[in-house]
Amino acid sequence: MQISLGPLMYCWPKSNVYAFYEKVAESDIPLVYLGETVCTRRRQVKWSDYLALAKLLQASGKQVILSTLALIENSSELTELRKQIANGEFMIEANDMAAVAMARELKLPFVCGPSLNNYNRATLDKMATWGMQRFVMPVDLSRDWLRQVSTPATDYEVEVIGYGHLPLAHSARCFTARLKGLAKDGCDMACVQYPRGVLAQTQEHQPLLRLNGIQTQSAACCDLRQQFSTMATMGVSWFRVSPFSDDCIAVASALMAGEIGEVTTDACNGYWYGEAGMKLSVQP
Amino acid sequence: MELLCPAGNLASLKAALNAGADAVYLGLKDDTNARSFAGLNFTPQKLQEAAKLVNSSKRKFYLTINTFPQPGQEKRWYQAIDLAAESGAHGLIVADISLLDYAHQHYPELPLHLSVQASATNLAALSFYREQFNIRRAVLPRVLSIKQVKDLAKVSPVDLEVFAFGSLCIMAEGRCQLSSYVTGESPNSGGSCSPARHVRWQEQDGKRLTRLNDVLIDCSGIKEQMGYPVVCKGRYLTEDTTNPQFLLESPTSLSTLDLIPELAAAGVVSLKIEGRQRSPAYVEQVTKVWRAALDKYLAAPECFQAQADWQAALAKVSEGQTTTLGAYERSWQ
């Protein structure tokens, strides 16, 4: 099993994004996803910038996948999506059925991202007939589910989000703009002020969610590093680290060097054990 | 435009038909539908009774099989589709690709409606489902603005159904894990959003605490009107604020009475009333108002205006006794 780096889901200033991916380029992470998956209003890093970054990363020997938007609501977004899929060079991660539809139409292979509802083998096999090369397990599924769905072994690769804040939902509403008292259409890219989203805590100060524009994430960092060898024996090909800071590059590098690290008490791993996602279980 | 009403049980189904629903939607009494609350839904025998009632009143019924089959148990979902076909359902509401495939292969004449849980919000997705499985209709998620609905309706290869009234789901349906993150159960995997057994209310120091699987979702006044507790309608704190706020949405219901002319002009074929988990009295009340509104619109489309007494009647059965146009209105977004 190898390590992948998921798409950066936050809106960072362009210089920070470039600095981050320059460090990624220097690392030995073999597979990198990049692209805007959350909101088309974020224009710090444009499609042409992502293509340039993809080429930089590819030149440093990495497999690069371009991740596409999770919620596609109008024709201009579809036009942009078609352009992205038909880039002529890089495979895409489909995060909406529109991307699956277009990739199939253009006879291009694709990765199924975590926001597509791939819950059973028959659905996955159907996706494979349409060109799916790899599927990223939806975040709410468990080890036992994965074991059942990937037995007998699949022709396509399996990837699991093993470390990072989990994308839990997407809405039309921009929660960051709302928090700042701004309309979505005049949001001033308020997200850029929150490099790890806005932490929402219960009235008992229990961290619960992270508001990241139209996306809602888990407040806790999902940490399945202790399950690394189990996943490997189950046939998982890729352990995805979902980035939220430069530290994630170190986490990925350490994992590749066989250093698992300690799970902190504020992490979560419940989904893997078939429990509420926010739980932290100490099961083997 | 069809008025499509919820039927959580036979009593609600009768209430909907009596109050003027053109069609009803219902689910089986198991986890093949995303509203599997205890005490609700239809056994195969009750489904037969329902079919008889609907047919004798010359209306339609659609069976909802909108969860995603769990591995190793796919057969139960296939059997549900077989049952729907045998029952003479006028349509099958489905989200999962393997189930669309099965139904399309085995019952090509049974109209397939793409469930809102499939979360298809654009032309490319709708065209693809049509091409692959010959879906006839799609239920749009509650995330599109009215302009986006109109634009999509102009080019959609399938009929469109929209949510007209009921609980306001603010996330793209079928792709929301907030309930499962807190409780371990989600609409997708066969339960429902915020299953009742995880909900607990406590009174403490003159306040009411609402907990979902022990997580404090809200703290409210004892007399405050509250909605059903879901994660997205809770009050929380941020790093910068000391006052708890409805950071995502407050308890409120969706009501689109004012949009009837625009939805009709756009060519939307069906208006869906949400609430299979609500009482027959709710179904009757809401159906009556919507029947009256639609009849009034059809009689004189150009001078339609939502009446104050309709709005008042709907507000009474709404969460927090307030309604919103939700995402249909761009300013909400």
Coordinates of C-alpha atoms in Angstrom, one line a residue:
Chain A
M1 CA 0.0 0.0 0.0
Q2 CA 1.2 3.5 -0.9
I3 CA 0.5 7.0 0.3
S4 CA -1.6 9.5 -1.7
L5 CA -2.2 13.2 -0.9
G6 CA -5.8 14.3 -1.4
P7 CA -6.9 17.6 -2.9
L8 CA -6.5 20.7 -0.7
M9 CA -10.1 21.5 0.2
Y10 CA -9.4 24.9 1.8
C11 CA -9.1 28.3 0.2
W12 CA -5.5 29.3 0.8
P13 CA -3.7 32.4 -0.7
K14 CA -2.1 31.5 -4.0
S15 CA 1.4 31.9 -2.6
N16 CA 0.7 29.5 0.2
V17 CA -0.7 26.9 -2.2
Y18 CA 2.4 27.2 -4.4
A19 CA 4.7 26.9 -1.4
F20 CA 2.8 23.9 -0.2
Y21 CA 3.0 22.0 -3.5
E22 CA 6.7 22.9 -3.9
K23 CA 7.3 21.1 -0.7
V24 CA 5.1 18.2 -1.9
A25 CA 7.2 18.1 -5.1
E26 CA 10.3 17.6 -3.0
S27 CA 8.7 14.8 -0.9
D28 CA 8.5 11.2 -1.9
I29 CA 4.7 11.1 -2.0
P30 CA 4.0 9.1 -5.2
L31 CA 0.4 10.2 -5.9
V32 CA -1.1 13.7 -5.6
Y33 CA -4.6 14.9 -6.2
L34 CA -5.1 18.6 -6.8
G35 CA -7.9 21.0 -7.9
E36 CA -10.8 22.9 -6.6
T37 CA -13.4 20.5 -5.2
V38 CA -15.5 22.9 -3.1
C39 CA -16.4 26.2 -4.6
T40 CA -16.1 27.9 -8.0
R41 CA -16.1 31.3 -6.4
R42 CA -12.6 30.7 -5.1
R43 CA -10.3 32.3 -7.6
Q44 CA -7.0 32.4 -5.7
V45 CA -5.8 29.4 -7.7
K46 CA -7.2 29.2 -11.2
W47 CA -7.4 26.1 -13.5
S48 CA -4.3 27.2 -15.4
D49 CA -2.4 27.4 -12.1
Y50 CA -3.5 23.9 -11.2
L51 CA -2.4 22.7 -14.6
A52 CA 1.0 24.3 -14.0
L53 CA 1.2 22.7 -10.5
A54 CA 0.2 19.4 -12.0
K55 CA 3.1 19.6 -14.5
L56 CA 5.5 20.6 -11.7
L57 CA 4.5 17.6 -9.7
Q58 CA 4.6 15.3 -12.6
A59 CA 8.1 16.5 -13.5
S60 CA 9.1 15.5 -10.0
G61 CA 8.0 12.0 -10.7
K62 CA 4.6 11.9 -9.2
Q63 CA 1.3 10.5 -10.5
V64 CA -1.1 13.5 -10.7
I65 CA -4.9 13.4 -10.7
L66 CA -7.0 16.5 -11.1
S67 CA -9.9 16.6 -8.7
T68 CA -13.2 18.1 -9.9
L69 CA -16.0 20.0 -8.1
A70 CA -18.3 18.1 -5.8
L71 CA -21.5 19.9 -6.4
I72 CA -22.3 21.1 -10.0
E73 CA -25.3 23.3 -10.3
N74 CA -25.2 25.2 -13.6
S75 CA -24.2 25.1 -17.2
S76 CA -21.1 27.3 -16.8
E77 CA -19.7 24.8 -14.2
L78 CA -20.4 22.0 -16.7
T79 CA -18.5 23.9 -19.4
E80 CA -15.6 24.3 -17.0
L81 CA -15.8 20.6 -16.0
R82 CA -15.7 19.5 -19.7
K83 CA -12.5 21.6 -20.2
Q84 CA -10.9 20.0 -17.1
I85 CA -11.8 16.4 -18.1
A86 CA -10.6 17.0 -21.7
N87 CA -7.2 18.4 -20.5
G88 CA -5.5 15.8 -22.7
E89 CA -2.9 14.8 -20.1
F90 CA -4.1 14.1 -16.5
M91 CA -6.7 11.7 -15.3
I92 CA -9.5 13.2 -13.2
E93 CA -11.2 12.4 -9.9
A94 CA -14.9 12.6 -10.4
N95 CA -16.8 14.0 -7.5
D96 CA -20.2 14.4 -9.2
M97 CA -22.0 12.1 -11.6
A98 CA -21.6 14.9 -14.2
A99 CA -17.9 14.1 -14.3
V100 CA -18.5 10.3 -14.6
A101 CA -20.9 11.1 -17.5
M102 CA -18.4 13.3 -19.3
A103 CA -15.4 11.0 -18.8
R104 CA -17.4 8.1 -20.2
E105 CA -18.6 10.1 -23.1
L106 CA -15.0 11.2 -23.9
K107 CA -13.8 7.6 -23.3
L108 CA -11.4 8.7 -20.6
P109 CA -10.5 6.8 -17.4
F110 CA -11.3 8.3 -14.1
V111 CA -11.1 7.9 -10.3
C112 CA -14.4 7.9 -8.3
G113 CA -14.0 10.4 -5.5
P114 CA -15.4 10.0 -2.0
S115 CA -18.5 12.1 -2.5
L116 CA -20.0 9.6 -5.1
N117 CA -22.4 7.0 -3.6
N118 CA -20.5 3.8 -4.3
Y119 CA -21.9 1.6 -1.6
N120 CA -21.9 -1.9 -3.2
R121 CA -20.1 -4.2 -5.5
A122 CA -22.6 -4.1 -8.3
T123 CA -22.5 -0.3 -8.5
L124 CA -18.7 -0.3 -8.4
D125 CA -18.5 -2.9 -11.2
K126 CA -20.9 -0.8 -13.2
M127 CA -18.7 2.2 -12.6
A128 CA -15.7 0.2 -13.9
T129 CA -17.5 -0.5 -17.1
W130 CA -17.8 3.3 -17.5
G131 CA -14.0 3.7 -17.0
M132 CA -13.4 3.9 -13.3
Q133 CA -9.8 2.9 -12.5
R134 CA -9.9 3.4 -8.8
F135 CA -12.5 4.3 -6.2
V136 CA -12.1 6.3 -3.1
M137 CA -14.2 4.8 -0.3
P138 CA -17.0 7.0 0.8
V139 CA -16.1 8.4 4.3
D140 CA -19.0 6.8 6.1
L141 CA -18.1 3.2 5.3
S142 CA -16.4 0.7 7.5
R143 CA -13.6 -1.9 7.4
D144 CA -16.2 -4.8 7.3
W145 CA -18.1 -3.1 4.5
L146 CA -14.9 -2.7 2.5
R147 CA -13.8 -6.3 3.1
Q148 CA -17.1 -7.6 1.7
V149 CA -17.2 -5.3 -1.2
S150 CA -13.6 -6.0 -2.3
T151 CA -13.9 -9.8 -2.1
P152 CA -13.2 -11.3 -4.6
A153 CA -10.4 -8.9 -5.5
T154 CA -11.4 -6.0 -7.8
D155 CA -9.9 -5.1 -11.1
Y156 CA -9.8 -1.5 -10.0
E157 CA -7.8 0.1 -7.2
V158 CA -9.2 0.9 -3.8
E159 CA -8.2 4.1 -1.8
V160 CA -9.2 5.0 1.7
I161 CA -9.1 8.4 3.3
G162 CA -6.9 7.5 6.3
Y163 CA -5.8 10.9 7.7
G164 CA -7.4 14.3 7.7
H165 CA -10.7 16.1 8.3
L166 CA -13.5 14.3 6.6
P167 CA -15.7 16.0 4.0
L168 CA -19.2 15.3 5.4
A169 CA -21.6 17.4 3.3
H170 CA -22.0 20.0 0.6
S171 CA -24.7 22.7 0.5
A172 CA -25.8 25.5 -1.8
R173 CA -25.3 27.8 1.1
C174 CA -21.9 29.3 2.0
F175 CA -21.6 29.0 5.7
T176 CA -18.4 31.1 5.8
A177 CA -20.1 34.0 4.0
R178 CA -23.1 33.6 6.3
L179 CA -21.0 33.7 9.4
K180 CA -19.3 36.9 8.2
G181 CA -22.7 38.5 7.4
L182 CA -22.0 38.5 3.7
A183 CA -24.1 37.3 0.7
K184 CA -22.7 34.4 -1.2
D185 CA -22.5 36.5 -4.3
G186 CA -20.4 39.1 -2.5
C187 CA -18.5 36.7 -0.3
D188 CA -15.1 38.5 -0.7
M189 CA -13.6 34.9 -0.7
A190 CA -14.1 35.0 3.1
C191 CA -12.8 31.4 3.2
V192 CA -9.3 32.6 2.7
Q193 CA -9.3 33.8 6.3
Y194 CA -9.8 30.3 7.5
P195 CA -7.0 28.0 6.3
R196 CA -8.5 25.0 8.2
G197 CA -12.2 26.1 8.1
V198 CA -14.2 27.6 10.9
L199 CA -14.3 25.3 13.9
A200 CA -17.9 24.9 15.2
Q201 CA -18.2 23.6 18.8
T202 CA -21.2 22.6 20.8
Q203 CA -22.3 24.8 23.7
E204 CA -20.3 22.4 25.9
H205 CA -17.2 23.3 23.8
Q206 CA -17.0 19.9 22.2
P207 CA -15.5 20.4 18.7
L208 CA -18.0 19.1 16.2
L209 CA -17.7 20.5 12.6
R210 CA -15.5 22.6 10.4
L211 CA -17.3 25.0 8.1
N212 CA -15.4 25.4 4.8
G213 CA -17.5 27.5 2.5
I214 CA -20.3 25.3 1.2
Q215 CA -18.6 22.2 2.6
T216 CA -19.0 20.9 6.1
Q217 CA -16.2 18.8 7.5
S218 CA -15.5 16.8 10.7
A219 CA -13.9 18.9 13.4
A220 CA -11.8 16.0 14.4
C221 CA -8.9 14.7 12.3
C222 CA -9.7 11.1 11.1
D223 CA -6.7 9.0 11.9
L224 CA -6.5 5.4 10.6
R225 CA -2.7 5.2 10.7
Q226 CA -2.9 2.3 13.2
Q227 CA -4.8 0.4 10.6
F228 CA -2.1 0.8 7.9
S229 CA -1.1 -2.9 7.9
T230 CA -4.7 -4.1 8.1
M231 CA -5.6 -2.1 5.1
A232 CA -2.6 -3.4 3.2
T233 CA -3.6 -7.0 3.8
M234 CA -7.2 -6.2 2.7
G235 CA -5.9 -5.1 -0.7
V236 CA -6.2 -1.4 -0.3
S237 CA -3.8 0.2 -2.7
W238 CA -3.7 3.8 -1.5
F239 CA -3.9 5.4 2.0
R240 CA -5.0 9.0 1.5
V241 CA -3.7 11.8 3.6
S242 CA -6.1 14.8 3.2
P243 CA -4.0 17.9 3.6
F244 CA -4.7 20.7 6.1
S245 CA -1.2 22.0 6.7
D246 CA 2.5 21.4 5.8
D247 CA 2.5 18.9 8.7
C248 CA 0.5 16.5 6.5
I249 CA 3.5 16.2 4.2
A250 CA 5.6 15.0 7.2
V251 CA 2.8 12.6 8.3
A252 CA 2.7 11.1 4.8
S253 CA 6.5 10.8 4.6
A254 CA 6.7 9.2 8.0
L255 CA 4.1 6.6 7.0
M256 CA 6.1 5.8 3.9
A257 CA 9.1 5.3 6.1
G258 CA 7.1 2.8 8.3
E259 CA 6.6 5.2 11.2
I260 CA 3.0 5.0 12.2
G261 CA 2.9 7.6 14.9
E262 CA 0.6 8.0 17.9
V263 CA -3.1 8.7 17.7
T264 CA -4.1 11.8 19.7
T265 CA -7.2 11.8 21.9
D266 CA -8.9 14.5 19.7
A267 CA -8.8 12.3 16.6
C268 CA -11.7 10.2 15.3
N269 CA -11.9 6.8 13.6
G270 CA -15.5 5.6 14.3
Y271 CA -16.6 5.0 10.7
W272 CA -13.8 2.4 10.1
Y273 CA -15.3 0.4 13.0
G274 CA -18.9 0.8 11.9
E275 CA -19.7 3.4 14.6
A276 CA -20.5 7.1 14.6
G277 CA -17.8 8.8 12.6
M278 CA -16.9 11.1 15.4
K279 CA -16.0 8.4 17.8
L280 CA -12.5 7.4 18.7
S281 CA -12.2 3.7 19.1
V282 CA -9.3 1.8 20.5
Q283 CA -10.2 -1.5 18.8
P284 CA -7.3 -3.5 17.2
Chain B
M1 CA -48.6 20.0 -12.2
E2 CA -49.0 16.9 -10.1
L3 CA -49.4 17.3 -6.3
L4 CA -47.4 14.5 -4.8
C5 CA -48.0 13.7 -1.1
P6 CA -46.3 11.6 1.5
A7 CA -47.9 8.4 2.9
G8 CA -46.1 7.0 5.9
N9 CA -49.0 4.6 6.5
L10 CA -52.5 3.8 5.3
A11 CA -54.1 6.5 7.4
S12 CA -51.9 9.1 5.8
L13 CA -52.5 7.7 2.4
K14 CA -56.3 8.0 2.8
A15 CA -55.9 11.5 4.2
A16 CA -53.8 12.5 1.2
L17 CA -56.2 11.0 -1.3
N18 CA -59.3 12.6 0.4
A19 CA -57.6 16.0 0.5
G20 CA -56.8 16.0 -3.2
A21 CA -53.4 14.5 -3.8
D22 CA -52.8 13.5 -7.4
A23 CA -50.2 10.9 -6.4
V24 CA -48.7 9.6 -3.2
Y25 CA -45.2 8.1 -2.5
L26 CA -44.6 5.5 0.1
G27 CA -41.9 3.0 1.3
L28 CA -41.7 -0.6 2.5
K29 CA -41.4 -1.4 6.2
D30 CA -37.6 -1.9 6.2
D31 CA -34.3 -0.3 5.5
T32 CA -34.9 -0.2 1.7
N33 CA -36.2 3.3 2.1
A34 CA -34.6 6.3 3.8
R35 CA -37.5 7.0 6.2
S36 CA -37.4 3.8 8.1
F37 CA -38.8 5.3 11.4
A38 CA -40.4 2.7 13.7
G39 CA -44.1 2.3 13.3
L40 CA -44.1 3.7 9.7
N41 CA -44.3 2.3 6.2
F42 CA -45.9 -0.6 4.4
T43 CA -45.7 -4.4 4.7
P44 CA -46.3 -6.3 1.5
Q45 CA -50.0 -6.8 2.6
K46 CA -50.5 -3.2 3.4
L47 CA -48.9 -2.3 0.0
Q48 CA -51.7 -4.3 -1.7
E49 CA -54.3 -2.4 0.3
A50 CA -52.7 0.9 -0.7
A51 CA -52.6 -0.1 -4.3
K52 CA -56.3 -0.9 -4.3
L53 CA -57.2 2.4 -2.6
V54 CA -55.1 4.4 -5.0
N55 CA -56.4 2.6 -8.1
S56 CA -60.0 2.9 -7.1
S57 CA -59.6 6.7 -6.7
K58 CA -57.8 6.8 -10.0
R59 CA -54.6 8.4 -8.6
K60 CA -51.0 7.2 -8.7
F61 CA -48.5 5.8 -6.2
Y62 CA -44.8 5.6 -6.4
L63 CA -42.7 3.2 -4.3
T64 CA -39.6 4.6 -2.7
I65 CA -36.5 2.3 -2.7
N66 CA -34.0 5.0 -2.1
T67 CA -31.3 3.6 0.2
F68 CA -28.0 2.1 -1.0
P69 CA -27.9 -1.7 -0.6
Q70 CA -25.5 -3.0 2.0
P71 CA -23.0 -5.6 0.8
G72 CA -24.1 -9.2 1.1
Q73 CA -27.8 -8.1 1.4
E74 CA -28.4 -6.8 -2.1
K75 CA -31.1 -9.5 -2.6
R76 CA -33.5 -7.7 -0.2
W77 CA -33.4 -4.6 -2.3
Y78 CA -33.9 -6.6 -5.5
Q79 CA -36.9 -8.3 -3.9
A80 CA -38.3 -4.9 -3.0
I81 CA -38.1 -3.9 -6.7
D82 CA -39.9 -7.2 -7.6
L83 CA -42.6 -6.4 -5.1
A84 CA -43.0 -2.8 -6.5
A85 CA -43.4 -4.2 -10.0
E86 CA -46.0 -6.8 -8.8
S87 CA -47.9 -4.2 -6.8
G88 CA -48.6 -2.2 -9.9
A89 CA -46.7 0.9 -8.7
H90 CA -46.8 3.7 -11.2
G91 CA -43.2 4.6 -10.6
L92 CA -40.2 3.5 -8.6
I93 CA -38.1 6.1 -6.8
V94 CA -34.5 4.9 -6.8
A95 CA -31.0 6.3 -6.0
D96 CA -28.5 3.5 -6.3
I97 CA -26.9 2.7 -9.6
S98 CA -27.1 -1.1 -9.1
L99 CA -30.8 -0.9 -8.3
L100 CA -31.5 1.4 -11.3
D101 CA -29.7 -1.2 -13.4
Y102 CA -31.6 -4.1 -12.0
A103 CA -35.0 -2.4 -12.4
H104 CA -34.2 -1.2 -15.9
Q105 CA -33.1 -4.7 -16.9
H106 CA -36.0 -6.6 -15.3
Y107 CA -38.9 -4.2 -15.6
P108 CA -38.3 -1.9 -18.5
E109 CA -41.9 -0.8 -18.5
L110 CA -41.8 0.3 -14.8
P111 CA -41.2 4.1 -14.8
L112 CA -38.0 5.0 -12.9
H113 CA -37.8 8.2 -11.0
L114 CA -34.3 9.2 -9.9
S115 CA -34.5 9.8 -6.1
V116 CA -33.3 13.0 -4.6
Q117 CA -30.8 10.8 -2.7
A118 CA -28.9 10.3 -6.0
S119 CA -28.1 14.0 -5.8
A120 CA -28.3 14.8 -9.5
T121 CA -28.2 18.6 -9.9
N122 CA -27.2 19.2 -13.5
L123 CA -27.9 18.3 -17.1
A124 CA -24.9 16.0 -17.6
A125 CA -25.9 13.8 -14.6
L126 CA -29.6 13.7 -15.6
S127 CA -28.8 12.9 -19.3
F128 CA -26.5 10.1 -18.2
Y129 CA -29.0 8.5 -15.9
R130 CA -31.5 8.8 -18.8
E131 CA -29.1 7.2 -21.3
Q132 CA -28.1 4.4 -19.0
F133 CA -31.3 3.5 -17.2
N134 CA -34.1 5.3 -19.1
I135 CA -35.2 7.3 -16.0
R136 CA -38.4 9.2 -16.8
R137 CA -38.2 11.7 -13.9
A138 CA -35.7 13.2 -11.5
V139 CA -36.3 14.6 -8.0
L140 CA -34.1 17.7 -7.6
P141 CA -32.1 18.2 -4.4
R142 CA -33.1 21.3 -2.4
V143 CA -29.9 23.1 -3.3
L144 CA -30.8 24.8 -6.6
S145 CA -32.0 28.4 -6.9
I146 CA -35.2 29.0 -8.8
K147 CA -33.2 30.3 -11.7
Q148 CA -31.1 27.1 -11.8
V149 CA -34.3 25.0 -11.7
K150 CA -35.7 27.0 -14.6
D151 CA -32.5 26.8 -16.6
L152 CA -32.3 23.0 -16.0
A153 CA -36.0 22.5 -16.9
K154 CA -35.4 24.1 -20.3
V155 CA -33.0 21.5 -21.3
S156 CA -33.7 18.5 -19.1
P157 CA -34.2 15.2 -21.0
V158 CA -36.5 13.9 -18.1
D159 CA -39.4 15.3 -16.2
L160 CA -38.5 17.2 -13.1
E161 CA -40.0 17.0 -9.6
V162 CA -39.2 19.5 -6.9
F163 CA -39.8 19.8 -3.2
A164 CA -42.6 22.2 -2.6
F165 CA -43.2 22.0 1.1
G166 CA -41.8 20.3 4.2
S167 CA -38.6 19.9 6.1
L168 CA -35.8 22.0 4.7
C169 CA -32.9 19.8 4.0
I170 CA -30.0 22.2 3.4
M171 CA -27.4 19.8 2.2
A172 CA -27.2 18.0 -1.2
E173 CA -29.3 15.0 -0.3
G174 CA -27.7 11.6 -0.5
R175 CA -24.3 13.1 0.1
C176 CA -24.7 14.3 3.6
Q177 CA -23.0 12.4 6.4
L178 CA -23.8 14.7 9.3
S179 CA -26.3 12.3 10.9
S180 CA -24.0 9.3 10.5
Y181 CA -21.0 11.3 11.8
V182 CA -22.9 11.8 15.1
T183 CA -25.1 8.7 15.4
G184 CA -23.6 6.1 13.1
E185 CA -26.8 6.0 11.1
S186 CA -27.7 7.9 7.9
P187 CA -30.5 8.0 5.3
N188 CA -28.1 6.4 2.8
S189 CA -27.4 3.2 4.7
G190 CA -30.9 2.5 5.5
G191 CA -31.8 4.5 8.6
S192 CA -33.0 8.0 8.6
C193 CA -31.6 11.4 9.5
S194 CA -31.2 11.7 13.3
P195 CA -32.9 8.4 14.3
A196 CA -35.3 9.0 17.2
R197 CA -33.5 6.5 19.5
H198 CA -30.5 8.8 19.6
V199 CA -32.5 11.9 20.5
R200 CA -32.7 13.0 24.2
W201 CA -34.2 16.1 25.7
Q202 CA -33.3 17.2 29.2
E203 CA -34.6 20.1 31.2
Q204 CA -31.9 21.8 33.3
D205 CA -31.8 25.2 35.0
G206 CA -34.8 26.5 33.1
K207 CA -33.4 25.4 29.8
R208 CA -34.0 22.5 27.4
L209 CA -31.0 20.6 26.3
T210 CA -31.3 18.7 23.0
R211 CA -28.8 15.9 22.6
L212 CA -28.2 13.6 19.7
N213 CA -26.2 10.5 20.7
D214 CA -25.0 12.6 23.7
V215 CA -23.8 15.5 21.6
L216 CA -25.4 18.8 22.6
I217 CA -27.1 20.0 19.5
D218 CA -29.0 22.9 21.1
C219 CA -29.9 24.6 24.3
S220 CA -33.2 26.5 24.2
G221 CA -35.9 28.1 26.3
I222 CA -38.5 25.7 27.7
K223 CA -41.3 27.4 25.7
E224 CA -39.3 28.0 22.5
Q225 CA -40.7 26.3 19.4
M226 CA -38.2 23.7 18.3
G227 CA -37.9 21.6 15.2
Y228 CA -36.8 17.9 15.0
P229 CA -33.2 17.9 16.1
V230 CA -30.8 17.5 13.2
V231 CA -27.1 18.5 13.3
C232 CA -27.5 21.2 10.6
K233 CA -30.1 23.1 12.6
G234 CA -28.3 23.2 15.9
R235 CA -26.7 26.2 17.7
Y236 CA -23.0 26.2 18.0
L237 CA -20.0 28.3 19.0
T238 CA -17.1 29.4 16.8
E239 CA -13.6 30.3 17.9
D240 CA -14.6 34.0 17.5
T241 CA -18.0 34.1 19.1
T242 CA -19.3 33.6 22.6
N243 CA -23.0 33.5 21.7
P244 CA -24.3 30.2 20.3
Q245 CA -25.7 30.7 16.8
F246 CA -27.5 28.7 14.1
L247 CA -24.3 28.6 12.0
L248 CA -25.9 26.5 9.2
E249 CA -29.6 26.9 9.4
S250 CA -32.3 27.6 12.0
P251 CA -35.3 25.3 12.5
T252 CA -37.6 26.3 9.7
S253 CA -39.6 24.6 6.9
L254 CA -39.5 25.0 3.1
S255 CA -42.6 26.5 1.5
T256 CA -42.8 27.4 -2.1
L257 CA -46.5 28.5 -2.4
D258 CA -45.3 31.8 -3.9
L259 CA -43.3 30.0 -6.5
I260 CA -46.2 28.0 -8.0
P261 CA -46.5 30.2 -11.1
E262 CA -42.7 30.1 -11.8
L263 CA -42.5 26.4 -11.3
A264 CA -45.5 25.8 -13.5
A265 CA -44.1 28.1 -16.2
A266 CA -40.8 26.2 -16.0
G267 CA -42.6 23.0 -16.8
V268 CA -41.9 21.2 -13.5
V269 CA -44.2 18.2 -13.6
S270 CA -44.5 17.4 -9.9
L271 CA -44.6 19.2 -6.6
K272 CA -43.5 17.0 -3.7
I273 CA -44.7 17.5 -0.2
E274 CA -42.2 16.2 2.3
G275 CA -43.2 14.3 5.5
R276 CA -43.7 10.5 5.5
Q277 CA -42.8 10.6 9.1
R278 CA -45.5 13.1 9.9
S279 CA -49.1 12.4 11.1
P280 CA -52.2 11.9 8.9
A281 CA -53.5 15.2 10.3
Y282 CA -50.4 17.0 8.9
V283 CA -50.8 15.2 5.6
E284 CA -54.4 16.2 5.4
Q285 CA -53.8 19.8 6.3
V286 CA -50.9 20.4 3.9
T287 CA -52.5 18.5 1.0
K288 CA -55.7 20.6 1.4
V289 CA -53.9 23.9 1.3
W290 CA -51.8 22.9 -1.7
R291 CA -54.8 21.4 -3.6
A292 CA -56.6 24.8 -3.1
A293 CA -53.5 26.7 -4.2
L294 CA -53.0 24.6 -7.3
D295 CA -56.7 24.7 -8.3
K296 CA -56.7 28.4 -7.9
Y297 CA -53.6 28.8 -10.0
L298 CA -55.0 26.5 -12.7
A299 CA -58.3 28.4 -12.8
A300 CA -56.5 31.8 -13.4
P301 CA -52.8 31.5 -13.7
E302 CA -52.1 35.2 -14.4
C303 CA -53.7 36.5 -11.2
F304 CA -52.4 33.8 -8.8
Q305 CA -51.4 35.0 -5.3
A306 CA -50.8 32.9 -2.3
Q307 CA -53.5 33.6 0.3
A308 CA -52.7 34.6 3.8
D309 CA -54.9 31.8 5.3
W310 CA -52.9 29.2 3.3
Q311 CA -49.6 30.6 4.6
A312 CA -51.0 30.7 8.2
A313 CA -52.2 27.1 7.9
L314 CA -48.9 25.9 6.6
A315 CA -46.9 27.9 9.2
K316 CA -48.8 26.0 12.0
V317 CA -47.3 22.7 10.8
S318 CA -43.9 24.1 10.1
E319 CA -40.7 23.7 12.1
G320 CA -40.4 26.7 14.4
Q321 CA -43.6 27.9 12.8
T322 CA -41.7 29.6 10.1
T323 CA -41.1 28.9 6.5
T324 CA -38.5 29.9 3.9
L325 CA -37.9 29.6 0.2
G326 CA -34.5 28.1 1.1
A327 CA -32.0 27.7 -1.7
Y328 CA -34.6 28.6 -4.3
E329 CA -33.9 32.2 -3.2
R330 CA -30.4 33.2 -4.1
S331 CA -30.1 35.5 -1.1
W332 CA -30.6 32.5 1.3
Q333 CA -27.6 30.8 -0.2

